[in-house]
Coordinates of C-alpha atoms in Angstrom, one line a residue:
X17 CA 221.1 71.9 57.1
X18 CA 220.2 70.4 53.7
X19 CA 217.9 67.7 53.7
X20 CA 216.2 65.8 51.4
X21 CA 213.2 63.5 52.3
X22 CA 211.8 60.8 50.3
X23 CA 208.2 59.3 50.6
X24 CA 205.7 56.9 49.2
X25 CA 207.4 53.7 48.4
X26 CA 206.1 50.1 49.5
X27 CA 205.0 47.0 47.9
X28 CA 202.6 46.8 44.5
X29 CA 201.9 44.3 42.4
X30 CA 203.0 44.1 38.6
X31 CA 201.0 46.6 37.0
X32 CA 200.2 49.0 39.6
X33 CA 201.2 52.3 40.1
X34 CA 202.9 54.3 42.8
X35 CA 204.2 58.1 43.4
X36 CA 207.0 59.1 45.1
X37 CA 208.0 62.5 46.7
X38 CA 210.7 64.1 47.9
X39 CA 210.6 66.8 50.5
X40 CA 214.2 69.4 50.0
X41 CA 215.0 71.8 52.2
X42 CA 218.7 74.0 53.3
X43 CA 219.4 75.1 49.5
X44 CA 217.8 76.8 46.6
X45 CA 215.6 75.0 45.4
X46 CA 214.3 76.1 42.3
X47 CA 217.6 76.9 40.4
X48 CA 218.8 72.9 41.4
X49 CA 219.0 70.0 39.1
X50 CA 216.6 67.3 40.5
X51 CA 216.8 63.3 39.6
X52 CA 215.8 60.0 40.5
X53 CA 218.3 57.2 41.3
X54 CA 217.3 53.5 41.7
X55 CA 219.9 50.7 42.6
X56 CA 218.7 47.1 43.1
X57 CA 220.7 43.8 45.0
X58 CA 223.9 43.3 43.5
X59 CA 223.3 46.1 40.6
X60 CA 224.6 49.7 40.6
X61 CA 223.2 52.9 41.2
X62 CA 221.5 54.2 37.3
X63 CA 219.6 57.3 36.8
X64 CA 215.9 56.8 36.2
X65 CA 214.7 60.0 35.5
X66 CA 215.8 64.1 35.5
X67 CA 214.3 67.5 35.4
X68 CA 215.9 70.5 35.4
X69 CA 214.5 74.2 37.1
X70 CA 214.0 76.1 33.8
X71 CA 212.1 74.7 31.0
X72 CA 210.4 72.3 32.0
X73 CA 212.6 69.8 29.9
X74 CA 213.3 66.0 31.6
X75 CA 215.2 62.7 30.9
X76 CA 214.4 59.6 31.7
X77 CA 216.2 55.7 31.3
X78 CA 214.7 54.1 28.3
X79 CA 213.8 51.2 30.5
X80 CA 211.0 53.4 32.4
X81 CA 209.7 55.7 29.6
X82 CA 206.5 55.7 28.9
X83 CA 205.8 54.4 32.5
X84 CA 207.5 57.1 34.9
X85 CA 206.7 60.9 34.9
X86 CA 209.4 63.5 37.2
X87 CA 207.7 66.3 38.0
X88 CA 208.4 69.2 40.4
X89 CA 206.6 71.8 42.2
X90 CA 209.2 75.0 43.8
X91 CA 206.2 76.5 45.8
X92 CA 206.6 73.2 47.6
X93 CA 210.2 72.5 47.4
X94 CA 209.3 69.1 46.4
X95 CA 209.8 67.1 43.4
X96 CA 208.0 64.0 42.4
X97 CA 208.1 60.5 40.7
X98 CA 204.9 58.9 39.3
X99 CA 205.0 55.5 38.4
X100 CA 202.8 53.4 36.6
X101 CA 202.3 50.3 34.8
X102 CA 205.7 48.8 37.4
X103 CA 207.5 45.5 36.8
X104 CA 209.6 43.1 38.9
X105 CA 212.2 44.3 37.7
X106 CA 211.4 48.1 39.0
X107 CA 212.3 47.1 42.7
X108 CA 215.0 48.9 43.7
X109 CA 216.1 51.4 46.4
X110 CA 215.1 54.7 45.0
X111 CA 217.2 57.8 45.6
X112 CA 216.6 61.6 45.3
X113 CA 219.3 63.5 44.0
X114 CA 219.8 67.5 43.9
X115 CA 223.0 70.0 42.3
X116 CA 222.3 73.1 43.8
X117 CA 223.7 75.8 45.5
X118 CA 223.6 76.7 49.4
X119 CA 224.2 80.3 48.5
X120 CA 223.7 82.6 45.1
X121 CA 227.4 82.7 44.9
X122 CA 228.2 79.9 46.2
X123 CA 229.5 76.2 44.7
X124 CA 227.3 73.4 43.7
X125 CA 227.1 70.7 45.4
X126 CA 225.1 67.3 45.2
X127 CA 223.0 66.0 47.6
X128 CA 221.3 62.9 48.5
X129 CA 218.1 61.5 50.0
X130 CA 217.8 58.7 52.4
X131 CA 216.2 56.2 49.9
X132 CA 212.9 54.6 49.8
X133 CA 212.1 51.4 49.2
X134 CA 210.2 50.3 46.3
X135 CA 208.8 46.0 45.6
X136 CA 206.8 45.3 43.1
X137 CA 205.8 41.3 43.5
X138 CA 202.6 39.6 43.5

């Protein structure tokens, strides 16, 4: 069963920092594509930041660089999202995303976490 588990969001106030995880599981891992997706009341869903397996090379929105940092660790099947320095307008519904494969030979597929919540008001 693939799963993937998001963690650590909540409510800061403007200028704090939070980190966000997300727990994967039921695919390989370390050869998928892992991202960040946020999507706020009445906006749609935008990529925030990406990483990819091999490199380490990464992407992120221009509206968060400087301030975000995707990270990953395979040992842990986990990949990360530290924020610092957030702004109101950072609240959002934040998503995990993978492209992976079930299988060696199998297809890719993408996969989606649950979502965690993420305020940022005083």
């Amino acid at each position: 069963q693939v799963q993937l588990v998001e963690s650590g969001g909540g409510l800061v106030q403007p200028g704090g920092s939070l980190r966000l995880s997300c727990a994967a599981s039921g695919f390989t891992f370390s050869s998928a594509a892992m991202s960040w997706y946020r999507q706020a009341p009445k906006k749609s869903r935008e990529l925030v930041a990406g990483i990819t397996s091999a490199g380490i090379t990464t992407n992120y929105a221009d509206s968060v660089k400087g301030r975000f940092t995707i990270s990953r660790d395979n040992a842990k099947n986990t990949v990360y999202l530290q924020m610092n320095s957030l702004k109101p307008e950072d609240t959002a519904v934040y998503y995990c995303k993978a492209v992976g494969r079930r299988s060696g030979l199998g297809p890719s597929y993408a996969y989606w976490g649950q979502g965690t919540q993420v305020t940022v008001s005083s």
